[in-house]
Amino acid sequence: MKTLYIDCGMGAAGDMLTAALIELLDDSDSFIDTLNSLGIPGVKYIREASVKCGITGTHMSVKINGEKEGEESHEHSHEHTHEHEHTHEHAHDHEHEHPHGEEGHHHHSSLSDIKAVVDGLNISDKVKKDVMAVYNLIAEAESHAHGKPVTEIHFHEVGTMDAIADVTAVCYLLEVLNPEKIVVSPIHVGSGHVKCAHGILPVPAPATAYILRDVPMYEGGIKGELCTPTGAALLKYFATEFGQMPIMRVNKIGYGMGKKDFAFANCVRTMLGMTDENSNDIVELSFNVDDMTGEAVGFAMDTLFEAGCLEVFTTSVGMKKSRPGTLITVLCKASDKEKIVEVIFKNTTTIGIRENKISRYTLNRHIETKSTSLGDVRYKVSEGYGVTKIKYEYDDLAKIAKDNNMSITEVKDIVEK
Amino acid sequence: MSKYASLLSQLGNEICEVEDTEEMYLLRMSDDYQSKIDLGNKLASQYRFKEAVEAYSSSLKIKNDDYLTYVRLAGSFLTIRKFDDAFINYQKALKLLTNEKPVAFTMGAYYYLKGDYSLCRKWVLKSLPSEGELKIAVIYWHTLSSYRLNEAPTLLEDYDTNMDVGHHGAYKLAVELFTGNLKVDEVLSQIDNKKESLDYVIALYGVAVYLESQGEMDLSRKYKEELLKAQTFWPCISYLAAWGDING
């Protein structure tokens, strides 16, 4: 299965995700041209090489009407031209370099403003739907944080054109990359406080924290806002699942660099590759029973197979008070675990289930059919690890044997010729 | 609550009574490189150079390829008279540069404060050619160094009365004295009403060293002691030079 794994060990932001996904493309340069032709008003995407802690990656920035969003043109001009004075004759003058407060730079957009922009873009309906779904997550979070209806929410940091550019780019890139599954690591959100248009807020910011409900996240040891509301919403919307990196064969890796520098490489890492759904994320569930009849155990086993278990088997065990009992072991996909647990409790007398996460190695299997003098017989071909194994379907052999009044061995001898 | 840290809190053991602003609190709440640089700059702007050293040093643990950070760190060390540490960091800044010019003036200041006037002259000259604002400062320190070396102040020949010195009027006022265009009394009368200003400190230090070169040692000391009363400007080169002259 084509799988995208997103490592958010240093959080995530829209620009970082864009950059990390662009690195997965074969022809990323021409894709920048494509992004610049989407028709986002005044927006120009710029791709830059970036090095963090010795790792080379991509940093994406956006120019709005020729200026980088959030850029302060007045800043530090004095410092650069008069470095000779820096610490001495005019040290106190630095205060003059910040005449503006934080508030003046924010642009405000409503959800309907954003929808109007998105509707006019040169992207598929699916991407438009994805972009608005991501923005709806953000709007819902802002609504919850501020206690206002979604219709009254005005976006601050996320409402600016560069955020629209980031969200659109990520949605578009995922349409192009088209992974069947997206696994996102637990998200490092950072700690401390951050200043925004509303004042000083704890990290993660309330909107981010709300979006990441039910998503594994952690504070980590770094002070700073590592995951933005935009990054959180993109991950929440697109993730098929959150968890550790699955067993996968990776063929492309991308590094999307953030603006800031930390002691750790400030990047989102993406890995695109193949996972083998037959061989990973298997859970073993087991339980002992000493008060079920053989018939009841048989019924439970059948029910468990029907529920999707990969394997169900029993082992005779001696239990407490010298009672002979049955250990029932079930293998199932991790994604099916909750459902299987329900089936076990419903169909057995157990009051507790043990769980082990296990790995297994399997051969790739497919079914073929062989025409024989006795009729068609299906057989399973299992391949991998340098071997190929063939096994005829017992049900087919048994049916032929019964129909022709033959033994299984006789049928098998004829079929194998 | 004082706005600036006192000289004795930075060069001695007096308690620093300046507190963080809200912005500085937030900068301390972020572990990224730029926040540490910004915090260092904010601390330096409050004259809290001991803490600025810590902030700049911690930024270098994240990213160590920006010469300007080393210059800022060196400048903070220099301001609190940690000459060896200042020198080490100026050298690191120089290693990151393809030419010495961006660091030349501050290296000159370092050598002046350290008392090596020959190297001060050599280094400030490396910052030329430049626009008038910097050039007048170079002429000032080059001339003071020449006085200290009992050598002819040759760079005064490059001084042009009509040069645009920007906001460096105090340097120009002192240089006017050095060239003989103004007399000591005329300079003093022009700065008499600016006693709590940077210009006062710069111009008066120029007067004091000029008088020293004329053998007027007592009068020179009197003016240095006078300028040291302008404690609001203690981190400037002229003040620190006067402080060093008096206290050794």
XYZ file of C-alpha atoms in Angstrom:
665
model
C 0.000 0.000 0.000
C 1.377 3.419 -0.953
C 1.967 5.059 2.397
C 3.074 8.514 3.469
C 4.665 8.829 6.885
C 4.966 12.318 8.371
C 7.430 12.757 11.208
C 6.334 15.682 13.386
C 9.102 15.415 15.957
C 9.596 19.160 15.598
C 5.935 20.010 15.167
C 4.423 21.153 11.927
C 3.384 24.292 10.108
C 1.789 24.800 6.731
C 4.988 25.943 5.051
C 6.984 23.059 6.521
C 4.463 20.492 5.316
C 4.390 22.078 1.866
C 8.170 21.948 1.626
C 8.425 18.389 2.931
C 5.839 17.159 0.402
C 7.386 19.047 -2.506
C 10.641 17.200 -1.855
C 8.847 13.937 -2.607
C 8.070 14.950 -6.175
C 10.193 13.890 -9.120
C 10.094 17.334 -10.679
C 9.611 19.741 -7.842
C 10.786 22.796 -9.788
C 8.045 22.550 -12.355
C 5.563 21.974 -9.554
C 6.468 25.387 -8.133
C 5.470 26.834 -11.498
C 2.203 24.928 -11.250
C 1.554 26.300 -7.764
C 2.235 29.804 -9.046
C -0.395 29.320 -11.715
C -3.160 28.309 -9.298
C -4.429 31.861 -9.207
C -4.121 32.742 -5.517
C -4.350 36.536 -5.646
C -0.948 38.214 -5.396
C 0.765 35.037 -4.193
C 4.115 33.808 -5.420
C 5.609 30.611 -4.012
C 9.348 30.630 -3.518
C 11.395 27.521 -2.962
C 14.723 27.907 -1.173
C 17.347 25.393 -0.132
C 17.784 25.399 3.625
C 20.254 23.732 5.965
C 19.396 22.969 9.591
C 21.870 21.187 11.818
C 23.710 20.008 8.715
C 20.604 18.570 7.024
C 19.651 19.975 3.647
C 16.000 20.483 2.888
C 13.534 22.900 1.424
C 12.124 26.050 2.905
C 9.004 27.424 1.314
C 8.071 31.038 1.540
C 5.386 33.090 -0.047
C 5.500 36.596 -1.403
C 2.261 38.544 -1.338
C 2.271 41.302 -3.934
C 6.052 41.160 -4.022
C 6.620 41.234 -0.254
C 7.158 38.388 2.115
C 4.234 38.111 4.494
C 5.103 39.411 7.965
C 8.286 41.074 6.794
C 9.123 44.277 8.637
C 11.029 46.512 6.297
C 12.106 48.955 8.995
C 13.766 46.339 11.060
C 17.426 46.446 11.927
C 18.521 48.773 9.158
C 20.398 50.775 11.738
C 22.185 47.734 13.043
C 23.583 46.715 9.710
C 24.858 50.060 8.617
C 26.309 51.164 11.928
C 27.629 48.069 13.502
C 30.488 50.049 14.989
C 28.086 51.618 17.444
C 26.284 48.488 18.329
C 27.224 47.804 21.900
C 28.645 51.114 22.807
C 27.804 54.617 21.827
C 24.159 53.911 20.986
C 23.251 50.660 22.683
C 20.039 52.131 24.052
C 18.883 53.190 20.600
C 17.676 49.710 19.785
C 14.286 50.526 21.180
C 13.783 52.926 18.309
C 13.941 50.047 15.895
C 10.595 48.639 16.943
C 8.173 51.499 16.634
C 5.254 49.264 15.781
C 3.378 46.948 18.073
C 2.482 43.431 17.065
C -1.068 44.276 16.182
C -0.585 46.301 13.046
C 0.501 43.438 10.832
C -2.501 41.155 10.997
C -4.929 40.718 8.192
C -8.415 39.532 8.981
C -10.455 37.252 6.766
C -13.738 35.497 7.358
C -14.450 31.944 6.305
C -16.612 33.239 3.455
C -13.752 35.473 2.263
C -11.507 32.432 2.141
C -14.112 30.343 0.352
C -14.475 33.045 -2.292
C -10.717 32.921 -2.922
C -10.621 29.111 -2.982
C -13.600 28.850 -5.342
C -11.703 30.903 -7.879
C -8.570 28.754 -7.870
C -7.406 26.598 -10.717
C -7.641 23.355 -8.719
C -9.923 20.329 -8.714
C -13.169 20.269 -6.790
C -11.652 17.691 -4.486
C -8.777 19.984 -3.558
C -11.190 22.879 -3.046
C -13.256 20.676 -0.764
C -10.130 19.626 1.162
C -8.940 23.220 1.580
C -12.275 24.319 2.969
C -12.485 21.274 5.221
C -9.122 22.187 6.706
C -10.257 25.773 7.189
C -13.467 24.549 8.792
C -11.393 22.664 11.357
C -9.503 25.850 12.120
C -12.691 27.902 12.235
C -14.312 25.433 14.589
C -11.263 25.584 16.844
C -11.173 29.391 16.824
C -14.887 29.417 17.470
C -14.423 27.175 20.481
C -11.437 29.156 21.760
C -13.192 32.520 21.520
C -16.715 31.414 22.313
C -18.105 32.813 19.073
C -20.076 31.183 16.276
C -18.012 30.013 13.315
C -19.678 32.625 11.140
C -18.206 35.368 13.323
C -14.695 33.992 13.294
C -12.074 36.179 11.688
C -8.765 34.583 11.028
C -5.612 36.239 12.248
C -2.400 34.341 11.633
C -4.175 31.723 9.555
C -6.302 34.061 7.491
C -3.571 35.696 5.552
C -2.847 34.813 1.968
C 0.290 32.902 2.832
C -1.770 30.547 4.979
C -4.233 30.041 2.131
C -1.228 29.352 -0.056
C 0.137 26.763 2.402
C -3.171 24.961 2.913
C -3.887 24.904 -0.810
C -0.391 23.678 -1.629
C -0.573 20.813 0.873
C -4.032 19.734 -0.321
C -2.889 19.887 -3.922
C 0.346 18.023 -3.227
C -1.517 15.225 -1.504
C -3.796 14.925 -4.487
C -0.748 14.608 -6.735
C 1.151 12.213 -4.447
C -2.050 10.279 -3.808
C -0.990 8.085 -0.887
C -3.457 5.401 0.107
C -2.540 5.809 3.761
C -1.070 8.717 5.737
C 0.516 7.907 9.067
C 1.440 10.865 11.279
C 3.791 10.540 14.234
C 2.837 11.872 17.667
C 3.115 15.648 17.355
C 5.681 17.650 19.292
C 3.792 20.835 20.077
C 6.394 22.639 22.221
C 5.822 24.516 25.466
C 5.880 27.954 27.036
C 3.883 30.915 25.823
C 3.341 32.672 22.533
C 2.154 36.168 21.756
C -0.592 36.587 19.207
C -3.187 39.180 18.331
C -5.296 38.238 21.366
C -2.481 38.410 23.894
C -0.117 35.939 25.487
C -1.307 32.369 25.137
C -0.011 29.043 26.396
C 1.629 26.640 23.944
C 0.031 24.822 22.245
C -2.246 27.737 21.427
C -5.887 27.052 22.331
C -6.925 26.592 18.690
C -4.087 24.129 18.099
C -4.902 22.212 21.267
C -8.558 22.002 20.256
C -7.764 20.767 16.752
C -5.449 18.117 18.165
C -8.068 16.600 20.468
C -7.688 12.821 20.469
C -4.410 13.134 18.574
C -1.221 11.932 20.301
C 0.890 14.998 21.078
C 3.552 15.899 23.589
C 5.226 18.948 25.069
C 8.803 17.752 24.724
C 11.716 19.742 26.051
C 11.646 22.672 23.660
C 10.194 26.061 24.546
C 8.371 27.590 21.616
C 5.321 27.042 19.425
C 6.247 24.111 17.218
C 2.835 23.255 15.836
C 0.643 25.979 14.376
C -3.140 25.768 14.005
C -2.690 25.437 10.238
C -0.232 22.580 10.619
C -2.458 20.888 13.190
C -5.557 21.164 10.992
C -3.767 19.761 7.942
C -2.482 16.785 9.921
C -5.796 16.136 11.628
C -7.706 16.261 8.356
C -5.429 14.094 6.268
C -4.055 11.558 8.741
C -5.357 8.066 8.259
C -3.828 7.197 11.580
C -1.450 8.574 14.195
C 1.334 6.450 15.534
C 4.829 5.172 15.067
C 6.360 4.756 11.673
C 4.978 1.568 10.162
C 7.154 -1.102 8.648
C 7.600 0.249 5.159
C 9.950 0.296 2.226
C 10.771 3.979 1.780
C 11.718 5.240 -1.636
C 11.445 9.018 -1.172
C 12.271 11.286 1.753
C 11.535 14.983 2.131
C 12.683 17.593 4.625
C 10.541 20.706 5.053
C 12.407 23.320 7.035
C 10.825 25.800 9.424
C 11.762 29.434 9.730
C 13.361 29.193 13.144
C 16.568 27.511 14.211
C 16.647 25.282 17.264
C 19.241 22.970 18.748
C 17.331 20.212 16.935
C 16.821 20.294 13.168
C 13.589 22.257 12.800
C 11.932 20.243 10.079
C 9.031 18.040 9.130
C 10.244 14.821 7.560
C 8.127 12.941 5.080
C 8.693 9.433 3.844
C 6.863 7.926 0.908
C 6.959 4.215 0.345
C 5.122 0.939 0.463
C 3.734 -0.872 3.448
C 2.807 -4.529 3.306
C -0.599 -4.753 4.875
C -0.164 -8.524 5.273
C 2.858 -8.292 7.468
C 2.586 -5.427 9.863
C 0.613 -4.026 12.744
C -0.583 -7.343 14.019
C -1.999 -7.761 17.489
C -2.177 -10.988 19.459
C -5.104 -11.228 21.850
C -5.312 -14.156 24.251
C -7.448 -15.290 27.138
C -8.097 -18.406 29.204
C -11.486 -20.014 29.789
C -12.386 -22.985 31.966
C -16.159 -22.781 31.887
C -17.049 -23.045 28.205
C -18.140 -26.156 26.404
C -16.292 -27.333 23.312
C -19.279 -26.333 21.236
C -19.271 -22.847 22.664
C -15.539 -22.508 21.993
C -16.071 -23.679 18.405
C -18.855 -21.166 17.898
C -16.708 -18.372 19.299
C -13.838 -19.310 16.974
C -16.086 -19.260 13.929
C -17.497 -15.906 14.963
C -13.998 -14.498 15.423
C -12.924 -15.629 11.946
C -16.037 -14.060 10.488
C -15.168 -10.821 12.301
C -11.881 -10.660 10.419
C -9.353 -12.438 12.612
C -6.263 -13.601 10.773
C -5.884 -16.643 13.006
C -7.671 -18.194 15.947
C -6.330 -21.249 17.751
C -6.691 -23.019 21.078
C -4.223 -24.597 23.445
C -5.085 -26.865 26.326
C -3.859 -25.424 29.595
C -4.085 -26.210 33.260
C -5.603 -23.374 35.236
C -6.209 -22.295 38.832
C -7.674 -24.831 41.224
C -6.276 -27.550 38.936
C -8.994 -26.957 36.360
C -8.319 -28.019 32.769
C -8.973 -25.055 30.537
C -8.470 -23.579 27.091
C -6.107 -20.785 26.052
C -7.674 -19.065 23.063
C -5.253 -17.042 20.950
C -6.397 -14.591 18.320
C -4.320 -12.749 15.733
C -5.843 -9.714 14.080
C -4.919 -6.443 12.403
C -4.295 -3.647 14.873
C -6.966 -1.632 13.118
C -9.507 -4.387 13.861
C -8.525 -4.787 17.496
C -11.391 -2.871 19.122
C -13.979 -4.750 17.067
C -12.426 -8.142 17.861
C -12.281 -7.363 21.579
C -16.023 -6.730 21.487
C -16.613 -10.049 19.710
C -14.516 -11.917 22.288
C -16.350 -10.452 25.264
C -19.711 -11.094 23.602
C -19.068 -14.708 22.638
C -16.893 -16.084 25.418
C -17.019 -16.211 29.204
C -13.689 -14.460 29.690
C -13.512 -11.310 31.795
C -10.042 -10.224 30.681
C -7.957 -10.208 27.528
C -4.184 -9.973 27.187
C -2.712 -8.006 24.293
C 0.672 -8.289 22.622
C 1.817 -6.266 19.658
C 3.690 -8.614 17.416
C 5.475 -8.588 14.103
C 5.120 -11.376 11.621
C 6.677 -12.297 8.328
C 4.425 -13.580 5.554
C 4.746 -14.554 1.950
C 2.720 -12.658 -0.617
C -0.234 -14.812 -1.605
C -2.595 -15.071 -4.505
C -5.050 -17.657 -5.836
C -4.785 -19.278 -9.246
C -6.901 -21.960 -10.897
C -5.701 -25.113 -12.622
C -7.808 -27.038 -15.131
C -7.493 -30.791 -14.607
C -9.179 -33.913 -15.918
C -11.255 -33.846 -12.722
C -12.257 -30.201 -13.174
C -10.943 -26.812 -12.030
C -8.944 -26.711 -8.823
C -7.888 -23.540 -7.116
C -4.423 -23.303 -5.592
C -2.697 -20.765 -3.424
C 0.666 -19.438 -4.605
C 2.818 -17.987 -1.776
C 5.960 -16.130 -2.776
C 8.738 -14.102 -1.163
C 12.056 -14.376 0.679
C 13.383 -16.369 -2.294
C 10.792 -19.130 -2.160
C 7.552 -20.044 -3.924
C 5.062 -22.430 -2.399
C 1.934 -23.925 -3.953
C -0.942 -25.466 -2.085
C -4.189 -26.804 -3.569
C -7.370 -25.676 -1.929
C -8.561 -28.417 0.350
C -12.232 -27.586 -0.242
C -11.832 -28.119 -4.000
C -9.940 -31.380 -3.509
C -12.517 -32.610 -1.025
C -15.433 -31.803 -3.339
C -13.833 -33.663 -6.263
C -13.025 -36.610 -4.021
C -16.609 -36.787 -2.812
C -18.122 -36.336 -6.269
C -15.917 -39.045 -7.775
C -15.851 -41.403 -4.807
C -12.103 -41.044 -4.523
C -9.694 -40.428 -1.689
C -8.064 -37.007 -1.213
C -4.673 -38.568 -1.917
C -5.880 -40.003 -5.231
C -7.311 -36.657 -6.295
C -4.139 -34.855 -5.297
C -1.978 -37.252 -7.298
C -4.045 -36.580 -10.432
C -4.201 -32.813 -9.926
C -0.466 -32.531 -9.361
C 0.393 -34.315 -12.636
C 12.683 50.533 39.002
C 15.698 51.604 36.950
C 15.531 51.446 33.186
C 19.226 50.648 32.795
C 21.585 48.397 34.696
C 24.246 50.307 36.568
C 27.933 50.180 35.742
C 28.703 48.591 39.090
C 26.132 45.849 38.518
C 28.002 44.909 35.361
C 31.610 45.641 36.231
C 31.204 44.857 39.931
C 28.885 42.939 42.196
C 26.100 45.445 42.693
C 22.646 43.933 42.285
C 21.051 44.574 38.909
C 17.609 46.016 39.528
C 16.339 46.070 35.963
C 13.544 43.658 35.202
C 12.481 41.892 32.049
C 9.822 43.450 29.873
C 6.891 41.326 28.736
C 8.566 40.902 25.388
C 11.738 39.649 27.055
C 9.715 37.193 29.127
C 8.291 35.784 25.914
C 11.704 35.620 24.308
C 12.904 33.586 27.276
C 9.940 31.279 26.578
C 11.344 30.280 23.214
C 14.345 28.088 22.552
C 14.942 29.210 18.986
C 18.036 30.977 17.751
C 16.469 34.304 16.802
C 14.654 34.610 20.120
C 17.949 34.236 21.946
C 19.558 36.872 19.740
C 16.595 39.193 20.257
C 16.770 38.585 23.990
C 20.494 39.378 23.976
C 19.783 42.613 22.122
C 17.037 43.540 24.581
C 19.286 42.789 27.541
C 22.092 44.840 25.987
C 19.665 47.704 25.438
C 19.023 47.599 29.205
C 22.802 47.465 29.788
C 22.457 43.957 31.245
C 25.569 42.798 29.446
C 26.358 39.917 31.776
C 23.008 38.368 30.887
C 23.353 39.359 27.244
C 26.524 37.281 27.170
C 24.508 34.296 28.338
C 21.796 34.872 25.734
C 24.222 35.278 22.836
C 26.266 32.304 24.015
C 23.183 30.097 24.145
C 22.234 31.155 20.612
C 25.633 30.017 19.391
C 24.915 26.519 20.643
C 22.113 26.424 18.065
C 23.754 28.203 15.155
C 27.345 29.325 15.004
C 27.886 30.624 11.512
C 26.769 34.241 11.831
C 29.651 36.652 12.398
C 27.279 39.271 13.770
C 26.417 37.095 16.760
C 30.097 36.819 17.621
C 30.456 40.581 17.253
C 27.507 41.108 19.605
C 28.919 38.649 22.106
C 32.379 40.169 21.873
C 30.913 43.648 22.298
C 29.091 42.550 25.441
C 32.279 41.027 26.838
C 34.173 44.178 25.949
C 31.608 46.383 27.674
C 32.083 44.483 30.914
C 35.854 44.558 30.341
C 36.304 40.840 29.757
C 39.019 41.492 27.243
C 40.170 37.927 26.637
C 36.648 36.698 25.953
C 35.997 39.694 23.725
C 39.134 38.983 21.731
C 38.301 35.305 21.263
C 34.884 36.154 19.877
C 36.129 38.941 17.610
C 38.557 36.385 16.187
C 35.704 33.953 15.584
C 33.764 36.691 13.819
C 36.767 37.477 11.640
C 37.125 33.823 10.663
C 33.611 33.894 9.249
C 34.313 36.950 7.136
C 36.138 37.279 3.869
C 37.243 40.800 4.771
C 37.923 42.482 8.086
C 36.073 45.705 7.455
C 32.766 44.880 9.190
C 34.625 44.157 12.435
C 37.474 46.642 12.046
C 36.030 49.547 14.027
C 34.983 47.399 16.977
C 38.406 45.760 16.996
C 39.869 49.265 17.151
C 37.638 50.050 20.136
C 38.736 46.813 21.762
C 42.396 47.739 21.442
C 41.812 51.283 22.683
C 40.037 50.054 25.809
C 42.758 47.488 26.296
C 45.381 50.227 26.058
C 47.045 49.099 22.848
C 46.813 52.366 20.922
C 49.025 51.299 18.073
C 46.708 48.405 17.194
C 43.692 50.645 17.744
C 44.935 52.965 15.007
C 45.706 50.052 12.731
C 42.245 48.522 13.100
C 40.121 51.652 12.904
C 41.912 52.534 9.672
C 40.765 49.190 8.235
C 37.183 50.423 8.400
C 37.983 53.116 5.810
C 36.961 54.160 3.257
C 33.508 54.818 4.629
C 30.776 57.432 4.712
C 31.281 60.461 6.926
C 29.364 59.183 9.907
C 31.804 56.365 10.511
C 34.806 58.235 9.197
C 34.510 60.982 11.827
C 34.504 58.326 14.561
C 37.599 56.765 13.019
C 39.379 60.144 12.951
C 38.429 60.732 16.606
C 39.762 57.410 17.924
C 42.784 57.424 15.639
C 43.705 60.880 16.904
C 43.211 59.980 20.583
C 45.413 56.917 20.044
C 48.054 59.093 18.401
C 47.972 61.431 21.406
C 48.455 58.465 23.709
C 51.405 57.322 21.591
C 52.881 60.823 21.461
C 52.761 60.630 17.706
C 51.407 63.002 15.110
C 47.640 62.659 14.564
C 48.020 62.074 10.857
C 44.430 61.163 10.109
C 43.337 64.702 10.956
C 44.526 65.577 7.464
C 41.549 63.645 6.112
C 39.110 65.746 8.080
C 36.912 68.075 6.093
C 34.878 70.667 7.972
C 32.029 70.201 5.545
C 31.858 66.429 5.747
C 28.463 64.942 6.520
C 28.836 63.243 9.888
C 25.172 62.416 10.378
C 24.315 62.191 14.048
C 27.980 61.995 15.053
C 28.170 65.690 15.891
C 30.013 65.062 19.162
C 32.895 63.371 17.383
C 33.025 66.284 14.985
C 33.039 68.780 17.837
C 36.034 67.051 19.412
C 37.818 66.786 16.066
C 37.290 70.501 15.577
C 39.255 70.921 18.810
C 41.971 68.530 17.630
C 42.395 70.469 14.371
C 42.536 73.808 16.179
C 39.333 75.102 14.672
C 37.823 75.344 18.140
C 39.315 76.003 21.562
C 38.633 73.947 24.678
C 36.338 76.612 26.131
C 34.343 76.775 22.919
C 33.819 73.019 22.933
C 32.861 73.060 26.595
C 30.373 75.842 26.066
C 28.710 73.864 23.283
C 28.206 70.802 25.475
C 27.524 72.544 28.765
C 23.768 72.227 28.391
C 23.949 68.558 27.322
C 25.345 67.026 30.491
C 23.023 64.046 30.391
C 23.748 63.096 26.826
C 25.913 60.769 24.820
C 27.327 63.750 22.950
C 28.537 65.216 26.220
C 30.437 62.047 27.123
C 32.056 61.709 23.694
C 33.045 65.323 23.326
C 34.289 65.681 26.924
C 36.411 62.560 26.654
C 37.975 64.018 23.503
C 38.682 67.226 25.414
C 40.181 65.290 28.322
C 42.594 63.259 26.184
C 43.497 66.358 24.173
C 44.361 68.191 27.410
C 46.354 65.159 28.506
C 48.406 65.450 25.313
C 49.009 69.109 26.171
C 50.368 68.117 29.593
C 47.271 69.332 31.429
C 46.943 66.126 33.449
C 44.956 67.530 36.402
C 42.458 69.274 34.161
C 42.179 66.174 32.016
C 41.406 64.051 35.073
C 38.849 66.613 36.255
C 36.935 66.369 33.004
C 37.096 62.590 32.973
C 35.682 62.517 36.494
C 33.048 64.974 35.373
C 31.949 62.846 32.420
C 31.788 59.745 34.620
C 28.845 61.419 36.369
C 26.799 60.852 33.208
C 26.173 57.287 34.328
C 23.244 56.740 31.990
C 25.787 56.375 29.208
C 28.268 54.152 30.929
C 28.357 51.458 28.185
C 29.690 53.844 25.517
C 33.306 53.545 24.449
C 34.238 57.034 25.621
C 32.761 56.480 29.073
C 34.419 53.075 29.430
C 37.725 54.584 28.266
C 37.468 57.341 30.872
C 36.489 54.798 33.511
C 39.501 52.698 32.555
C 41.799 55.748 32.664
C 40.648 56.619 36.182
C 40.281 53.155 37.681
C 42.995 51.316 35.788
